[in-house]
Tab-separated table of C-alpha atoms in Angstrom:
chain	number	residue	atom	x	y	z
A	1	MET	CA	-12.137	7.597	29.697
A	2	LYS	CA	-8.550	6.622	28.876
A	3	GLN	CA	-7.211	5.394	25.559
A	4	GLU	CA	-3.890	4.259	24.099
A	5	GLN	CA	-2.009	5.894	21.254
A	6	LEU	CA	1.151	4.920	19.368
A	7	LEU	CA	3.893	7.555	19.228
A	8	LEU	CA	7.081	7.924	17.207
A	9	LYS	CA	9.631	7.683	20.025
A	10	GLU	CA	12.728	8.348	17.903
A	11	ARG	CA	13.699	8.494	14.246
A	12	PRO	CA	15.180	5.175	13.104
A	13	ASN	CA	18.552	4.811	11.388
A	14	GLY	CA	18.051	1.831	9.118
A	15	LEU	CA	15.361	-0.706	9.967
A	16	PRO	CA	12.994	0.506	12.721
A	17	ASP	CA	13.000	-1.469	15.980
A	18	LYS	CA	11.309	-1.462	19.388
A	19	ASN	CA	12.999	1.851	20.246
A	20	THR	CA	11.213	3.547	17.338
A	21	PHE	CA	7.779	3.229	18.940
A	22	GLN	CA	6.173	4.151	22.245
A	23	PHE	CA	2.685	3.484	23.580
A	24	ASN	CA	1.075	6.296	25.554
A	25	GLU	CA	-2.145	6.669	27.547
A	26	VAL	CA	-4.268	9.814	27.223
A	27	GLU	CA	-7.821	10.971	27.878
A	28	VAL	CA	-10.494	10.613	25.204
A	29	ASN	CA	-11.719	14.087	24.257
A	30	GLU	CA	-15.347	15.076	23.754
A	31	PRO	CA	-16.374	16.250	20.257
A	32	ALA	CA	-17.223	19.938	19.841
A	33	LYS	CA	-19.822	21.400	17.489
A	34	GLU	CA	-19.581	19.881	13.983
A	35	GLU	CA	-17.173	17.234	15.293
A	36	MET	CA	-17.468	13.498	15.900
A	37	LEU	CA	-15.930	10.946	18.221
A	38	VAL	CA	-14.910	7.838	16.266
A	39	LYS	CA	-13.629	4.475	17.516
A	40	THR	CA	-10.795	2.880	15.546
A	41	LEU	CA	-11.664	-0.561	14.151
A	42	TYR	CA	-8.751	-1.151	11.750
A	43	VAL	CA	-5.481	0.602	10.961
A	44	SER	CA	-3.423	0.207	7.818
A	45	VAL	CA	0.352	-0.159	7.950
A	46	ASP	CA	2.097	0.773	4.719
A	47	PRO	CA	5.703	0.985	3.486
A	48	TYR	CA	5.447	4.739	2.789
A	49	MET	CA	5.192	5.290	6.557
A	50	ARG	CA	8.897	4.460	6.838
A	51	GLY	CA	9.720	7.582	4.822
A	52	ARG	CA	7.643	9.719	7.164
A	53	MET	CA	9.676	8.469	10.131
A	54	SER	CA	12.636	10.315	8.635
A	55	ASP	CA	12.927	14.100	8.596
A	56	ALA	CA	14.395	14.143	5.084
A	57	PRO	CA	12.468	16.258	2.542
A	58	SER	CA	9.736	14.247	0.845
A	59	TYR	CA	6.268	14.464	-0.674
A	60	ALA	CA	4.645	14.038	2.764
A	61	ALA	CA	5.397	15.839	6.013
A	62	PRO	CA	7.452	13.737	8.464
A	63	PHE	CA	5.924	12.331	11.612
A	64	GLU	CA	6.817	14.388	14.667
A	65	VAL	CA	8.858	12.703	17.391
A	66	GLY	CA	6.652	12.361	20.475
A	67	SER	CA	3.439	12.590	18.446
A	68	PRO	CA	1.092	9.826	17.247
A	69	LEU	CA	1.796	7.966	14.049
A	70	LYS	CA	-0.869	8.529	11.426
A	71	GLY	CA	-2.275	6.422	8.615
A	72	GLY	CA	-5.329	4.913	6.981
A	73	THR	CA	-8.057	3.839	9.382
A	74	VAL	CA	-11.586	2.485	9.413
A	75	SER	CA	-13.543	3.767	12.392
A	76	GLN	CA	-17.093	3.727	13.740
A	77	VAL	CA	-18.849	6.909	14.795
A	78	VAL	CA	-19.565	6.812	18.554
A	79	LYS	CA	-20.941	10.322	19.002
A	80	SER	CA	-21.779	12.832	16.282
A	81	ASN	CA	-22.366	16.584	16.436
A	82	SER	CA	-22.481	16.753	12.636
A	83	ASP	CA	-25.548	16.449	10.422
A	84	ARG	CA	-23.482	14.499	7.884
A	85	PHE	CA	-22.877	11.436	10.077
A	86	ALA	CA	-24.769	9.465	12.691
A	87	ALA	CA	-23.656	7.197	15.513
A	88	GLY	CA	-22.894	3.759	14.115
A	89	ASP	CA	-21.685	4.983	10.708
A	90	LEU	CA	-18.428	3.519	9.414
A	91	VAL	CA	-15.880	6.043	8.162
A	92	THR	CA	-12.389	5.952	6.699
A	93	GLY	CA	-9.683	8.593	6.807
A	94	ASN	CA	-6.034	9.345	7.530
A	95	LEU	CA	-6.104	9.611	11.329
A	96	ASP	CA	-3.864	9.327	14.379
A	97	PHE	CA	-3.028	5.818	15.523
A	98	GLN	CA	-5.041	5.790	18.720
A	99	GLU	CA	-8.127	3.975	19.920
A	100	TYR	CA	-10.408	6.998	19.490
A	101	ASN	CA	-10.206	10.181	17.429
A	102	VAL	CA	-12.149	13.427	17.441
A	103	VAL	CA	-12.585	14.525	13.820
A	104	LYS	CA	-14.397	17.043	11.691
A	105	ALA	CA	-16.813	15.719	9.081
A	106	ASP	CA	-14.521	16.683	6.187
A	107	GLN	CA	-11.646	14.565	7.582
A	108	VAL	CA	-13.395	11.272	6.825
A	109	ARG	CA	-15.727	9.707	4.294
A	110	LYS	CA	-18.513	7.214	4.861
A	111	VAL	CA	-17.800	3.564	4.099
A	112	GLY	CA	-20.557	1.663	2.330
A	113	THR	CA	-19.580	-1.968	2.818
A	114	ASN	CA	-22.269	-3.418	0.517
A	115	GLY	CA	-21.787	-6.810	2.115
A	116	LEU	CA	-17.994	-6.522	2.284
A	117	GLU	CA	-15.933	-6.405	5.460
A	118	PRO	CA	-15.026	-2.968	6.907
A	119	SER	CA	-11.338	-3.834	6.459
A	120	ASN	CA	-11.846	-3.945	2.694
A	121	ALA	CA	-12.071	-0.145	2.687
A	122	LEU	CA	-8.323	-0.148	3.417
A	123	SER	CA	-7.371	-2.867	0.934
A	124	VAL	CA	-9.230	-3.817	-2.225
A	125	LEU	CA	-11.311	-0.604	-2.124
A	126	GLY	CA	-8.672	1.540	-0.443
A	127	MET	CA	-5.459	3.411	-1.171
A	128	PRO	CA	-3.381	0.396	-2.304
A	129	ALA	CA	-5.973	-0.688	-4.856
A	130	MET	CA	-6.417	2.890	-6.118
A	131	THR	CA	-2.637	3.137	-6.481
A	132	ALA	CA	-2.585	-0.112	-8.435
A	133	TYR	CA	-5.396	1.105	-10.677
A	134	PHE	CA	-3.851	4.462	-11.552
A	135	GLY	CA	-0.358	3.077	-12.003
A	136	MET	CA	-1.443	0.227	-14.207
A	137	MET	CA	-4.342	1.722	-16.137
A	138	HIS	CA	-3.261	5.365	-16.469
A	139	ILE	CA	0.526	4.928	-16.797
A	140	GLY	CA	1.130	1.265	-17.666
A	141	GLU	CA	-1.795	1.070	-20.112
A	142	PRO	CA	-1.484	-2.696	-20.726
A	143	LYS	CA	-2.730	-3.999	-24.042
A	144	LYS	CA	-3.934	-7.399	-25.156
A	145	GLY	CA	-1.032	-9.766	-25.774
A	146	GLU	CA	1.604	-7.630	-24.059
A	147	THR	CA	3.845	-8.912	-21.277
A	148	VAL	CA	3.452	-7.205	-17.911
A	149	VAL	CA	5.807	-7.788	-14.974
A	150	VAL	CA	4.800	-6.815	-11.426
A	151	SER	CA	7.323	-6.786	-8.583
A	152	GLY	CA	6.029	-7.245	-5.050
A	153	ALA	CA	3.259	-9.138	-6.810
A	154	ALA	CA	1.695	-10.711	-3.705
A	155	GLY	CA	1.509	-7.420	-1.813
A	156	ALA	CA	-1.364	-5.000	-1.334
A	157	VAL	CA	-0.680	-3.084	-4.558
A	158	GLY	CA	0.879	-5.841	-6.634
A	159	GLN	CA	-1.999	-8.301	-6.257
A	160	ILE	CA	-4.430	-5.752	-7.705
A	161	ALA	CA	-2.102	-4.353	-10.386
A	162	GLY	CA	-1.467	-7.792	-11.849
A	163	GLN	CA	-5.138	-8.711	-12.006
A	164	LEU	CA	-5.983	-5.433	-13.715
A	165	ALA	CA	-3.385	-6.216	-16.380
A	166	LYS	CA	-4.856	-9.703	-16.827
A	167	LYS	CA	-8.306	-8.176	-17.178
A	168	ALA	CA	-6.911	-5.995	-19.980
A	169	GLY	CA	-5.736	-9.106	-21.840
A	170	ALA	CA	-2.029	-9.011	-21.012
A	171	ARG	CA	0.242	-11.875	-20.073
A	172	VAL	CA	1.304	-11.234	-16.469
A	173	VAL	CA	4.460	-12.329	-14.652
A	174	GLY	CA	4.779	-11.694	-10.917
A	175	ILE	CA	7.967	-11.384	-8.877
A	176	VAL	CA	7.655	-12.727	-5.303
A	177	GLY	CA	9.826	-14.005	-2.458
A	178	SER	CA	8.387	-17.406	-1.510
A	179	GLU	CA	6.747	-20.549	-2.849
A	180	LYS	CA	3.608	-19.703	-0.867
A	181	LYS	CA	3.327	-16.347	-2.593
A	182	ALA	CA	4.112	-17.919	-5.963
A	183	ALA	CA	1.234	-20.351	-5.500
A	184	TYR	CA	-1.072	-17.516	-4.422
A	185	ILE	CA	-0.512	-15.305	-7.461
A	186	THR	CA	-0.674	-18.145	-9.991
A	187	GLU	CA	-3.376	-20.398	-8.522
A	188	THR	CA	-5.646	-17.791	-6.906
A	189	LEU	CA	-4.997	-14.591	-8.852
A	190	GLY	CA	-4.378	-16.144	-12.252
A	191	PHE	CA	-0.907	-14.759	-13.038
A	192	ASP	CA	0.636	-16.573	-16.001
A	193	ALA	CA	4.131	-17.064	-14.597
A	194	VAL	CA	6.211	-16.270	-11.530
A	195	VAL	CA	9.777	-15.341	-10.611
A	196	GLU	CA	10.942	-16.249	-7.082
A	197	TYR	CA	13.847	-13.910	-6.379
A	198	LYS	CA	15.088	-15.869	-3.359
A	199	LYS	CA	15.896	-18.766	-5.692
A	200	GLY	CA	18.587	-16.563	-7.239
A	201	ASN	CA	19.540	-15.524	-10.787
A	202	VAL	CA	16.534	-13.259	-11.315
A	203	SER	CA	17.871	-12.277	-14.755
A	204	LYS	CA	17.714	-15.871	-15.988
A	205	GLN	CA	14.269	-16.419	-14.471
A	206	LEU	CA	12.960	-13.279	-16.166
A	207	GLN	CA	14.442	-14.267	-19.514
A	208	GLU	CA	12.717	-17.642	-19.258
A	209	THR	CA	9.332	-16.229	-18.190
A	210	CYS	CA	9.457	-13.214	-20.554
A	211	PRO	CA	10.822	-14.636	-23.844
A	212	ASP	CA	9.245	-11.776	-25.815
A	213	GLY	CA	10.560	-9.051	-23.529
A	214	ILE	CA	8.640	-6.776	-21.149
A	215	ASP	CA	6.090	-4.153	-22.211
A	216	VAL	CA	4.989	-2.922	-18.770
A	217	TYR	CA	6.952	-3.145	-15.521
A	218	TYR	CA	4.991	-2.184	-12.393
A	219	GLU	CA	7.769	-1.160	-10.009
A	220	ASN	CA	7.307	-1.752	-6.285
A	221	VAL	CA	10.726	-2.830	-5.019
A	222	GLY	CA	13.744	-1.326	-6.804
A	223	GLY	CA	17.241	-2.681	-6.188
A	224	GLU	CA	18.777	-5.716	-7.865
A	225	ILE	CA	15.406	-7.133	-8.875
A	226	SER	CA	14.658	-4.106	-11.018
A	227	ASP	CA	18.216	-4.124	-12.404
A	228	ALA	CA	17.333	-7.484	-13.965
A	229	VAL	CA	14.270	-5.957	-15.658
A	230	TRP	CA	15.847	-3.023	-17.507
A	231	PRO	CA	17.660	-5.004	-20.245
A	232	LEU	CA	14.415	-6.794	-21.155
A	233	LEU	CA	12.261	-3.692	-21.712
A	234	ASN	CA	10.695	-3.599	-25.166
A	235	VAL	CA	10.460	-0.543	-27.400
A	236	PHE	CA	7.936	1.921	-25.947
A	237	ALA	CA	7.642	-0.021	-22.687
A	238	ARG	CA	5.985	1.730	-19.751
A	239	VAL	CA	7.243	1.685	-16.151
A	240	PRO	CA	4.896	2.987	-13.419
A	241	VAL	CA	7.060	3.549	-10.329
A	242	CYS	CA	4.983	2.977	-7.209
A	243	GLY	CA	7.695	2.190	-4.681
A	244	ALA	CA	11.260	1.059	-3.999
A	245	ILE	CA	10.967	-0.826	-0.720
A	246	SER	CA	14.461	-2.310	-1.039
A	247	ALA	CA	15.934	1.118	-0.207
A	248	TYR	CA	13.560	2.283	2.527
A	249	ASN	CA	15.704	1.122	5.454
A	250	LEU	CA	19.169	2.206	4.345
A	251	GLU	CA	21.329	3.457	7.191
A	252	GLU	CA	22.614	7.016	7.257
A	253	GLY	CA	25.249	7.480	4.553
A	254	GLU	CA	24.423	4.189	2.832
A	255	GLN	CA	23.813	4.502	-0.915
A	256	ASP	CA	21.413	2.594	-3.158
A	257	ILE	CA	23.505	2.380	-6.322
A	258	GLY	CA	22.738	-0.119	-9.051
A	259	LEU	CA	22.649	-0.412	-12.800
A	260	ARG	CA	22.407	2.914	-14.639
A	261	VAL	CA	18.982	2.890	-16.234
A	262	GLN	CA	19.313	5.723	-18.764
A	263	GLN	CA	20.813	3.632	-21.579
A	264	PHE	CA	17.863	1.250	-21.491
A	265	LEU	CA	15.286	4.044	-21.374
A	266	ILE	CA	16.841	5.732	-24.413
A	267	LYS	CA	17.401	2.560	-26.440
A	268	SER	CA	13.816	1.381	-25.997
A	269	ARG	CA	12.164	4.831	-25.676
A	270	VAL	CA	10.668	3.793	-22.349
A	271	LYS	CA	8.177	5.905	-20.398
A	272	MET	CA	9.057	5.761	-16.683
A	273	GLN	CA	6.810	7.726	-14.328
A	274	GLY	CA	6.524	7.896	-10.566
A	275	LEU	CA	3.056	8.122	-9.076
A	276	LEU	CA	1.258	9.227	-5.957
A	277	VAL	CA	-2.381	8.319	-5.611
A	278	GLY	CA	-3.228	11.934	-4.800
A	279	ASP	CA	-2.131	12.993	-8.292
A	280	PHE	CA	-5.233	11.291	-9.688
A	281	ALA	CA	-7.867	12.809	-7.386
A	282	GLU	CA	-10.096	13.815	-10.292
A	283	HIS	CA	-10.340	10.143	-11.305
A	284	TYR	CA	-11.179	8.681	-7.872
A	285	ASP	CA	-14.801	7.952	-8.777
A	286	GLU	CA	-13.735	6.167	-11.956
A	287	ALA	CA	-11.272	3.966	-10.077
A	288	TYR	CA	-13.575	3.201	-7.153
A	289	GLN	CA	-16.454	2.203	-9.440
A	290	ALA	CA	-14.193	-0.040	-11.532
A	291	LEU	CA	-12.736	-1.734	-8.450
A	292	GLU	CA	-16.077	-2.131	-6.680
A	293	GLU	CA	-17.643	-3.677	-9.787
A	294	ALA	CA	-14.715	-6.071	-10.257
A	295	VAL	CA	-14.899	-7.172	-6.610
A	296	SER	CA	-18.678	-7.576	-6.692
A	297	ASN	CA	-18.668	-9.790	-9.788
A	298	GLY	CA	-15.765	-11.905	-8.552
A	299	GLU	CA	-13.237	-10.734	-11.146
A	300	LEU	CA	-10.932	-9.203	-8.548
A	301	LYS	CA	-9.584	-11.473	-5.809
A	302	PHE	CA	-7.568	-10.262	-2.854
A	303	GLU	CA	-6.017	-11.258	0.443
A	304	GLU	CA	-5.637	-9.443	3.761
A	305	THR	CA	-3.147	-10.280	6.516
A	306	ILE	CA	-4.802	-9.078	9.732
A	307	HIS	CA	-3.016	-8.769	13.075
A	308	GLU	CA	-5.092	-8.532	16.263
A	309	GLY	CA	-4.861	-5.780	18.866
A	310	PHE	CA	-3.593	-2.206	19.088
A	311	HIS	CA	-0.224	-3.352	20.458
A	312	ALA	CA	0.342	-5.422	17.303
A	313	ILE	CA	0.865	-2.312	15.145
A	314	PRO	CA	4.695	-2.105	15.418
A	315	ASP	CA	5.187	-5.797	14.590
A	316	ALA	CA	2.706	-5.579	11.719
A	317	PHE	CA	4.563	-2.584	10.312
A	318	LEU	CA	7.968	-4.267	10.606
A	319	GLY	CA	6.527	-7.362	8.939
A	320	LEU	CA	6.219	-5.368	5.715
A	321	PHE	CA	10.010	-5.370	5.407
A	322	SER	CA	10.502	-9.065	6.092
A	323	GLY	CA	7.936	-10.000	3.446
A	324	GLU	CA	5.622	-11.840	5.842
A	325	ASN	CA	2.349	-10.512	4.469
A	326	ILE	CA	0.254	-11.714	1.583
A	327	GLY	CA	-2.005	-8.944	0.344
A	328	LYS	CA	-2.796	-5.964	2.554
A	329	GLN	CA	-1.239	-5.782	6.021
A	330	LEU	CA	-3.792	-4.564	8.586
A	331	VAL	CA	-4.304	-4.424	12.338
A	332	LYS	CA	-7.714	-5.018	13.895
A	333	VAL	CA	-8.087	-2.732	16.904
A	334	ALA	CA	-11.716	-3.260	17.892
A	335	ASP	CA	-14.940	-4.958	16.832
A	336	LYS	CA	-17.770	-3.100	15.149
A	337	GLU	CA	-20.713	-2.468	17.481
C-alpha cells in the first residue's frame, strides 16, 4: 500500500514558499513486534516549526532536508503488536507528517476524548493549551485585580492564556490583528478590552486600555508590538515569553532590533522568563486536569481553524504567518473509522 508524506525540500531564507515543501510517495511499512501501524487523522501546524526548518542552533533539532516534517498528530491505531494499544484506539504524539506511521508504544499516548472531538487533543487539551497554562499560571501568576496583556490573543496559545487570567480574577487585554479577532476575544472569550495593532499607534491604544499599567504580559509576538508594552510594565510585573513570531521569517543577515528592554526591567524589577512546555513535564497531570475540567464545565472556550486534506498542510502552515487563523490551526487528513 502506498502513502504520501511531506518532506522539507530546502531550507527557506525568509518566509517559506512552495519550494520549501515536497510531497513524496512511499510504501506503508508493516509493524514489527511491540510496534503499531497508525493512520493520521489530524496534524498540527505550529510557528515553532519554522525554527526547525533552519539549521541554526536551537532548543530542538532541525528538520533534515529530504526527510519528512514532524509535528503533533492525532492518529488511529490500524494494527497493533503491543499489549498497550488495540486497533481503533486514538493516540497522539510527535510523528512524521505522512498518512501512516509505524510507532512504538512509548512514542504515543492514548487520547480519551470524553465526548470531545479528536482534534481537541492538539488544541485545547494539547501542547498550545499546556504552554498557555504553564506560562500564565507558573510564570505570569495573575492575581485578582491585576491587568494582564496577551499578544497573539486570538491564537492557539493566546486564547487559552487570556481565559486562564480571567479565571484568576485579572482584567485581561488582548492584542489582535483584525476586527473579527477582536470580536472573538471580547464577545466569546470574555476579554475586557482589545488592541488592534493594524489600526496603528499601539502605544496609545495600550495606554487607553491599560490606564493602571501592566502587571503580566504574555509574550507571543515580539517586535514593535512588544516595544509598546515595556514602558507600561508595573513594578514586579511578570513577562512569560512564549514566542516572537514577528522575527521567525527574517532573511539571512536581517536583524530584529528594537527598543532596549533592560532599562524597563530594572526600573520596574520585572521578571521575564522564556518557556518551553517540556520544562514543566512534572506538572503535566496538574495542567491537563485543570484544562479538562475547565473545558468540561464550559469555563474554557476555544476555536479551531481546520483545513481539509493532506495537501493542505503547507498552506495551513504559511497561514500562521499571515494571521488567517483564529484559535488552533489544524489539518484534517482522514476520518476516524
